CSV table of C-alpha atoms in Angstrom, one decimal:
chain,number,residue,atom,x,y,z
M,1,MET,CA,-85.4,86.0,-6.8
M,2,LYS,CA,-85.8,87.0,-3.2
M,3,TRP,CA,-82.1,86.2,-2.5
M,4,PHE,CA,-81.0,89.0,-4.9
M,5,THR,CA,-81.7,91.6,-2.3
M,6,LYS,CA,-80.2,95.1,-1.8
M,7,GLU,CA,-77.6,93.8,0.6
M,8,VAL,CA,-76.3,91.2,-1.9
M,9,LYS,CA,-76.1,93.9,-4.6
M,10,ILE,CA,-74.0,96.1,-2.3
M,11,ALA,CA,-71.8,93.1,-1.5
M,12,LEU,CA,-71.2,92.3,-5.2
M,13,VAL,CA,-70.4,95.9,-6.0
M,14,ALA,CA,-67.9,96.0,-3.1
M,15,ILE,CA,-66.3,92.7,-4.3
M,16,ILE,CA,-66.1,94.0,-7.8
M,17,GLY,CA,-64.6,97.3,-6.6
M,18,LEU,CA,-61.9,95.5,-4.6
M,19,VAL,CA,-61.0,93.3,-7.6
M,20,VAL,CA,-60.8,96.4,-9.9
M,21,LEU,CA,-58.8,98.2,-7.3
M,22,TYR,CA,-56.3,95.3,-6.9
M,23,PHE,CA,-55.7,94.9,-10.6
M,24,GLY,CA,-55.8,98.6,-11.1
M,25,LEU,CA,-53.0,99.1,-8.7
M,26,ASP,CA,-51.0,96.4,-10.4
M,27,PHE,CA,-51.7,98.0,-13.7
M,28,LEU,CA,-50.5,101.4,-12.4
M,29,LYS,CA,-47.4,99.7,-11.1
M,30,GLY,CA,-46.6,98.5,-14.6
M,31,VAL,CA,-47.7,94.9,-14.2
M,32,ASP,CA,-49.1,93.5,-17.5
M,33,LEU,CA,-52.5,91.9,-16.5
M,34,PHE,CA,-53.1,90.1,-19.7
M,35,ASP,CA,-49.8,89.0,-21.2
M,36,THR,CA,-48.4,86.0,-19.3
M,37,GLY,CA,-45.8,85.0,-21.9
M,38,ASN,CA,-43.0,87.1,-20.4
M,39,ASN,CA,-39.8,85.6,-19.1
M,40,ILE,CA,-38.9,85.4,-15.4
M,41,TYR,CA,-35.4,86.3,-14.2
M,42,TYR,CA,-34.0,86.6,-10.7
M,43,ALA,CA,-31.5,89.0,-9.2
M,44,LYS,CA,-29.8,88.8,-5.8
M,45,PHE,CA,-29.2,91.9,-3.7
M,46,LYS,CA,-27.9,92.6,-0.2
M,47,ASP,CA,-30.0,95.8,0.0
M,48,ILE,CA,-32.9,96.7,-2.3
M,49,SER,CA,-33.1,100.3,-1.1
M,50,GLY,CA,-36.9,100.5,-1.2
M,51,LEU,CA,-37.4,98.4,-4.3
M,52,ALA,CA,-41.0,97.1,-4.3
M,53,LYS,CA,-43.3,95.0,-6.4
M,54,GLY,CA,-44.3,96.7,-9.6
M,55,SER,CA,-41.1,98.8,-9.9
M,56,PRO,CA,-40.2,99.2,-13.5
M,57,VAL,CA,-37.2,97.4,-15.2
M,58,LEU,CA,-35.5,99.7,-17.7
M,59,THR,CA,-32.8,99.2,-20.3
M,60,ASP,CA,-31.4,102.2,-22.1
M,61,GLY,CA,-34.2,104.2,-20.6
M,62,PHE,CA,-37.0,102.0,-22.0
M,63,GLN,CA,-39.2,99.9,-19.8
M,64,VAL,CA,-38.8,96.2,-20.7
M,65,GLY,CA,-40.5,94.7,-17.6
M,66,SER,CA,-41.3,95.1,-14.0
M,67,VAL,CA,-40.6,93.6,-10.6
M,68,ARG,CA,-43.0,90.8,-10.0
M,69,GLY,CA,-42.1,90.2,-6.4
M,70,ILE,CA,-39.6,90.4,-3.7
M,71,ASP,CA,-38.4,87.3,-1.8
M,72,PHE,CA,-36.8,88.0,1.5
M,73,ASP,CA,-35.0,85.1,3.1
M,74,TYR,CA,-35.2,85.5,6.9
M,75,ASP,CA,-32.5,82.9,7.4
M,76,LYS,CA,-30.1,84.7,5.0
M,77,ARG,CA,-30.7,88.4,5.6
M,78,ASP,CA,-27.8,89.4,3.4
M,79,GLU,CA,-29.5,87.9,0.4
M,80,ILE,CA,-32.7,89.4,-1.1
M,81,THR,CA,-34.1,88.0,-4.4
M,82,ALA,CA,-36.0,90.2,-6.8
M,83,ILE,CA,-38.3,88.4,-9.2
M,84,MET,CA,-38.3,90.3,-12.5
M,85,GLU,CA,-40.8,89.8,-15.4
M,86,ILE,CA,-39.1,90.8,-18.6
M,87,ASP,CA,-40.4,90.9,-22.2
M,88,ASN,CA,-39.8,87.5,-23.8
M,89,GLU,CA,-38.5,89.2,-27.0
M,90,LEU,CA,-35.5,90.7,-25.1
M,91,LYS,CA,-32.5,88.4,-24.9
M,92,ILE,CA,-30.2,89.1,-21.9
M,93,PRO,CA,-26.5,88.4,-22.7
M,94,VAL,CA,-24.3,86.7,-20.2
M,95,GLY,CA,-22.5,89.3,-18.1
M,96,SER,CA,-25.4,91.6,-17.8
M,97,VAL,CA,-26.0,93.5,-14.6
M,98,VAL,CA,-29.1,95.0,-12.9
M,99,GLU,CA,-28.7,98.1,-10.7
M,100,ILE,CA,-31.2,99.5,-8.3
M,101,LYS,CA,-31.4,103.3,-8.8
M,102,SER,CA,-33.4,106.0,-7.1
M,103,ASP,CA,-33.9,109.6,-8.1
M,104,LEU,CA,-34.3,112.7,-5.9
M,105,LEU,CA,-38.0,112.1,-5.5
M,106,GLY,CA,-37.4,108.7,-4.1
M,107,ASN,CA,-38.7,106.7,-7.1
M,108,VAL,CA,-36.9,103.4,-7.4
M,109,HIS,CA,-36.4,101.4,-10.5
M,110,VAL,CA,-34.2,98.6,-11.9
M,111,ASP,CA,-31.7,99.5,-14.6
M,112,LEU,CA,-30.7,96.5,-16.8
M,113,ILE,CA,-27.2,97.0,-18.2
M,114,ARG,CA,-26.8,94.5,-21.0
M,115,GLY,CA,-23.5,92.7,-21.8
M,116,ASN,CA,-22.0,91.6,-25.0
M,117,ASP,CA,-24.2,89.4,-27.2
M,118,SER,CA,-21.2,87.4,-28.4
M,119,ASP,CA,-20.9,85.9,-24.9
M,120,GLY,CA,-24.2,84.1,-25.1
M,121,PHE,CA,-27.5,84.7,-23.4
M,122,ILE,CA,-29.0,83.9,-20.0
M,123,GLU,CA,-31.8,81.4,-20.0
M,124,PRO,CA,-35.2,82.3,-18.5
M,125,GLU,CA,-35.4,81.6,-14.8
M,126,GLY,CA,-31.7,82.5,-14.7
M,127,ILE,CA,-29.9,84.7,-12.2
M,128,ILE,CA,-28.6,88.1,-13.0
M,129,LEU,CA,-26.0,89.8,-10.9
M,130,GLY,CA,-27.6,92.6,-8.9
M,131,THR,CA,-25.9,95.8,-7.6
M,132,LEU,CA,-27.1,98.9,-5.8
M,133,ASP,CA,-26.5,102.4,-7.2
M,134,ALA,CA,-27.8,105.0,-4.7
M,135,GLY,CA,-27.4,107.8,-7.3
M,136,LEU,CA,-27.0,111.3,-6.2
M,137,MET,CA,-28.3,110.8,-2.7
M,138,GLY,CA,-25.8,108.0,-2.2
M,139,LYS,CA,-23.0,110.3,-3.2
M,140,VAL,CA,-24.3,113.0,-0.8
M,141,LYS,CA,-24.3,110.4,2.0
M,142,GLU,CA,-20.6,109.7,1.2
M,143,PHE,CA,-19.8,113.4,1.8
M,144,VAL,CA,-21.7,113.6,5.1
M,145,PRO,CA,-18.8,112.4,7.2
M,146,VAL,CA,-16.5,114.9,5.5
M,147,VAL,CA,-19.0,117.7,6.1
M,148,GLU,CA,-19.3,116.6,9.8
M,149,LYS,CA,-15.5,117.0,10.1
M,150,LEU,CA,-15.6,120.4,8.5
M,151,LEU,CA,-18.4,121.8,10.6
M,152,PRO,CA,-16.2,122.6,13.6
M,153,LYS,CA,-13.7,124.4,11.4
M,154,ILE,CA,-16.4,126.3,9.6
M,155,ASP,CA,-17.8,127.3,13.0
M,156,SER,CA,-14.4,128.6,14.1
M,157,ILE,CA,-14.0,130.5,10.8
M,158,LEU,CA,-17.5,132.1,11.2
M,159,THR,CA,-16.6,133.1,14.8
M,160,SER,CA,-13.4,134.7,13.6
M,161,VAL,CA,-15.3,136.5,10.8
M,162,ASN,CA,-17.9,137.8,13.3
M,163,TYR,CA,-15.1,139.0,15.6
M,164,ILE,CA,-13.5,140.9,12.7
M,165,LEU,CA,-16.8,142.4,11.6
M,166,ALA,CA,-17.6,143.5,15.1
M,167,ASP,CA,-14.2,145.3,15.4
M,168,PRO,CA,-14.9,149.1,15.3
M,169,ALA,CA,-11.6,149.6,13.4
M,170,LEU,CA,-13.2,148.0,10.3
M,171,PRO,CA,-15.4,151.0,9.4
M,172,ASN,CA,-12.5,153.3,9.9
M,173,THR,CA,-10.4,151.1,7.6
M,174,LEU,CA,-13.1,151.1,5.0
M,175,HIS,CA,-13.3,154.9,5.2
M,176,HIS,CA,-9.5,155.2,4.8
M,177,ALA,CA,-9.7,152.8,1.9
M,178,GLU,CA,-12.2,155.1,0.3
M,179,GLN,CA,-9.9,158.0,0.8
M,180,VAL,CA,-6.9,156.0,-0.5
M,181,THR,CA,-9.0,155.1,-3.6
M,182,HIS,CA,-9.8,158.8,-4.2
M,183,ASP,CA,-6.1,159.7,-3.8
M,184,LEU,CA,-5.1,156.9,-6.2
M,185,THR,CA,-7.6,158.2,-8.7
M,186,ALA,CA,-6.1,161.7,-8.5
M,187,THR,CA,-2.6,160.2,-8.8
M,188,THR,CA,-3.7,158.2,-11.8
M,189,LYS,CA,-5.0,161.4,-13.5
M,190,SER,CA,-1.7,163.2,-12.8
M,191,ILE,CA,0.2,160.3,-14.2
M,192,ASN,CA,-2.0,160.3,-17.3
M,193,SER,CA,-1.4,164.0,-17.7
M,194,LEU,CA,2.4,163.5,-17.3
M,195,MET,CA,2.4,160.7,-19.8
M,196,SER,CA,0.5,162.9,-22.2
M,197,ASP,CA,3.2,165.6,-21.9
M,198,ILE,CA,5.9,163.1,-22.3
M,199,ASN,CA,4.3,161.7,-25.4
M,200,LYS,CA,4.2,165.3,-26.8
M,201,GLU,CA,7.9,165.8,-26.1
M,202,MET,CA,8.9,162.3,-27.2
M,203,PRO,CA,9.6,163.1,-30.9
M,204,GLY,CA,12.0,165.9,-30.0
M,205,LEU,CA,13.7,163.7,-27.4
M,206,MET,CA,14.0,160.9,-29.9
M,207,GLY,CA,15.6,163.3,-32.4
M,208,LYS,CA,18.2,164.4,-29.8
M,209,ALA,CA,18.8,160.8,-28.9
M,210,ASP,CA,19.4,160.0,-32.5
M,211,GLY,CA,22.0,162.9,-32.7
M,212,VAL,CA,23.7,161.7,-29.5
M,213,LEU,CA,23.8,158.1,-30.9
M,214,THR,CA,25.3,159.4,-34.1
M,215,GLN,CA,28.0,161.3,-32.3
M,216,ALA,CA,28.6,158.3,-30.1
M,217,GLY,CA,29.0,156.2,-33.3
M,218,THR,CA,31.5,158.7,-34.7
M,219,VAL,CA,33.5,158.5,-31.4
M,220,MET,CA,33.4,154.8,-31.5
M,221,ASN,CA,34.7,154.9,-35.1
M,222,ASN,CA,37.5,157.2,-34.1
M,223,THR,CA,38.3,154.9,-31.1
M,224,THR,CA,38.4,151.9,-33.5
M,225,THR,CA,40.7,153.8,-35.8
M,226,LEU,CA,43.0,154.8,-32.9
M,227,THR,CA,43.0,151.2,-31.7
M,228,ASP,CA,43.9,150.0,-35.2
M,229,ASN,CA,46.8,152.5,-35.4
M,230,LEU,CA,48.0,151.4,-32.0
M,231,ALA,CA,47.8,147.8,-33.1
M,232,LYS,CA,49.9,148.6,-36.1
M,233,LEU,CA,52.8,150.2,-34.1
M,234,ASP,CA,55.9,148.2,-33.5
M,235,LEU,CA,55.8,148.3,-29.8
M,236,GLU,CA,58.8,146.0,-29.3
M,237,THR,CA,61.1,148.3,-31.4
M,238,THR,CA,59.8,151.4,-29.6
M,239,LEU,CA,60.3,149.8,-26.2
M,240,ALA,CA,63.9,148.8,-27.2
M,241,GLU,CA,64.7,152.3,-28.4
M,242,LEU,CA,63.2,153.7,-25.2
M,243,THR,CA,65.3,151.3,-23.1
M,244,LYS,CA,68.5,152.3,-25.1
M,245,THR,CA,67.7,156.0,-24.5
M,246,LEU,CA,67.3,155.4,-20.7
M,247,ASP,CA,70.6,153.6,-20.7
M,248,ASN,CA,72.3,156.6,-22.4
M,249,LEU,CA,70.7,158.9,-19.8
M,250,LYS,CA,72.1,156.7,-17.0
M,251,THR,CA,75.6,156.8,-18.6
M,252,PHE,CA,75.4,160.6,-19.0
M,253,SER,CA,74.2,160.9,-15.4
M,254,ALA,CA,77.1,158.7,-14.2
M,255,ALA,CA,79.6,160.8,-16.1
M,256,LEU,CA,78.2,164.0,-14.5
M,257,ASN,CA,78.6,162.4,-11.1
M,258,GLN,CA,82.3,161.6,-11.7
M,259,LYS,CA,85.0,164.3,-11.1
M,260,GLU,CA,86.9,163.3,-14.3
M,261,GLY,CA,86.2,165.2,-17.4
M,262,THR,CA,85.1,168.8,-18.1
M,263,LEU,CA,81.5,168.4,-17.0
M,264,GLY,CA,82.5,166.4,-13.8
M,265,LEU,CA,85.1,169.1,-12.9
M,266,LEU,CA,82.6,171.8,-13.6
M,267,MET,CA,80.0,170.3,-11.3
M,268,HIS,CA,82.4,169.2,-8.5
M,269,ASP,CA,85.5,171.6,-8.5
M,270,LYS,CA,84.7,174.7,-6.6
M,271,THR,CA,88.0,176.4,-7.6
M,272,LEU,CA,87.1,176.1,-11.3
M,273,TYR,CA,83.7,177.6,-10.5
M,274,GLN,CA,85.2,180.5,-8.6
M,275,ASN,CA,87.8,181.1,-11.4
M,276,LEU,CA,85.0,181.1,-14.0
M,277,ASN,CA,83.0,183.4,-11.8
M,278,THR,CA,86.0,185.8,-11.4
M,279,THR,CA,86.7,185.7,-15.2
M,280,MET,CA,83.0,186.5,-15.8
M,281,MET,CA,83.3,189.5,-13.4
M,282,HIS,CA,86.4,190.8,-15.1
M,283,ALA,CA,84.8,190.4,-18.5
M,284,ASP,CA,81.9,192.3,-17.3
M,285,SER,CA,84.1,195.1,-15.9
M,286,LEU,CA,85.9,195.2,-19.2
M,287,LEU,CA,82.7,195.5,-21.2
M,288,VAL,CA,81.6,198.3,-18.9
M,289,ASN,CA,84.9,200.2,-19.3
M,290,LEU,CA,84.8,199.6,-23.1
M,291,ARG,CA,81.3,201.1,-23.2
M,292,GLU,CA,82.3,204.1,-21.1
M,293,HIS,CA,85.7,204.8,-22.7
M,294,PRO,CA,85.7,203.4,-26.2
M,295,LYS,CA,88.6,205.7,-27.3
M,296,ARG,CA,91.0,204.0,-25.0
M,297,TYR,CA,90.7,200.8,-27.1
M,298,VAL,CA,89.8,202.0,-30.6
M,299,HIS,CA,91.6,205.1,-32.2
M,300,PHE,CA,90.4,206.6,-35.5
M,301,SER,CA,92.2,209.9,-35.5
M,302,VAL,CA,95.1,210.3,-37.9
M,303,PHE,CA,96.7,213.3,-36.2
M,304,GLY,CA,95.2,213.3,-32.8
M,305,LYS,CA,96.9,212.0,-29.7
M,306,LYS,CA,96.0,209.0,-27.8
M,307,ASP,CA,93.4,209.5,-25.0
M,308,LYS,CA,94.7,208.2,-21.7
């Protein structure tokens, strides 16, 4: 066995190592090396977003197969076919969808979203509708244009903030704010002390207020009584009598203003006034003389003579 030299041994070991490495990589990718009874399904995509051979196929988080291969049609670039090997015990309903998903670490897998079993099942070698779900990174990409539009505004805001912070008046304002806070604290303590004093005086004030309210109630009751009495008066009769009295006064005043009658003559005839005045003067003189010489008018002596 001269042909089984050291070089041949090395070559055989290298070949065996390559074979083990090839199948080992497939095994690490999730490819079943021994079970060939799985069903093959196809999915059409416009973008596979890094999907590769050996990527797992999951349904409800459980791996039911793997991607057996990727068929890229150079004539139809917008159509990429993924060949999926799925467990033959799994029946795929009509209307099912496969989505390509990726996580933050960049790991890509196929998520099989099963439809309703009552709609029937897709036969092996059938085509399943494929879609792309970029996941969180895809949503972040959607916000990138919005963020780009906001960056100039954010830069302007930061510039304004830096300008405000660089203003020397800001430290003075903060210092004054501290002083104002101290003053507010002192004012609050004063208010608390005042409120405490008010709370102490409140029972007496409430008692006085009750007394005032009681007196006010009495006044209101008296007012109500007066109002009731006024309501009971016959205002129409009173007004009629008052009107009649005013008419009598007018008649009396008219009679006084006329020269006929005693009162009219007394008020308007000067001669009558002068005669009355003269008579009063004579009567006064008579009374004076009677008081000074009573014997001239009354004589009580039986035998005496008359005083002249």
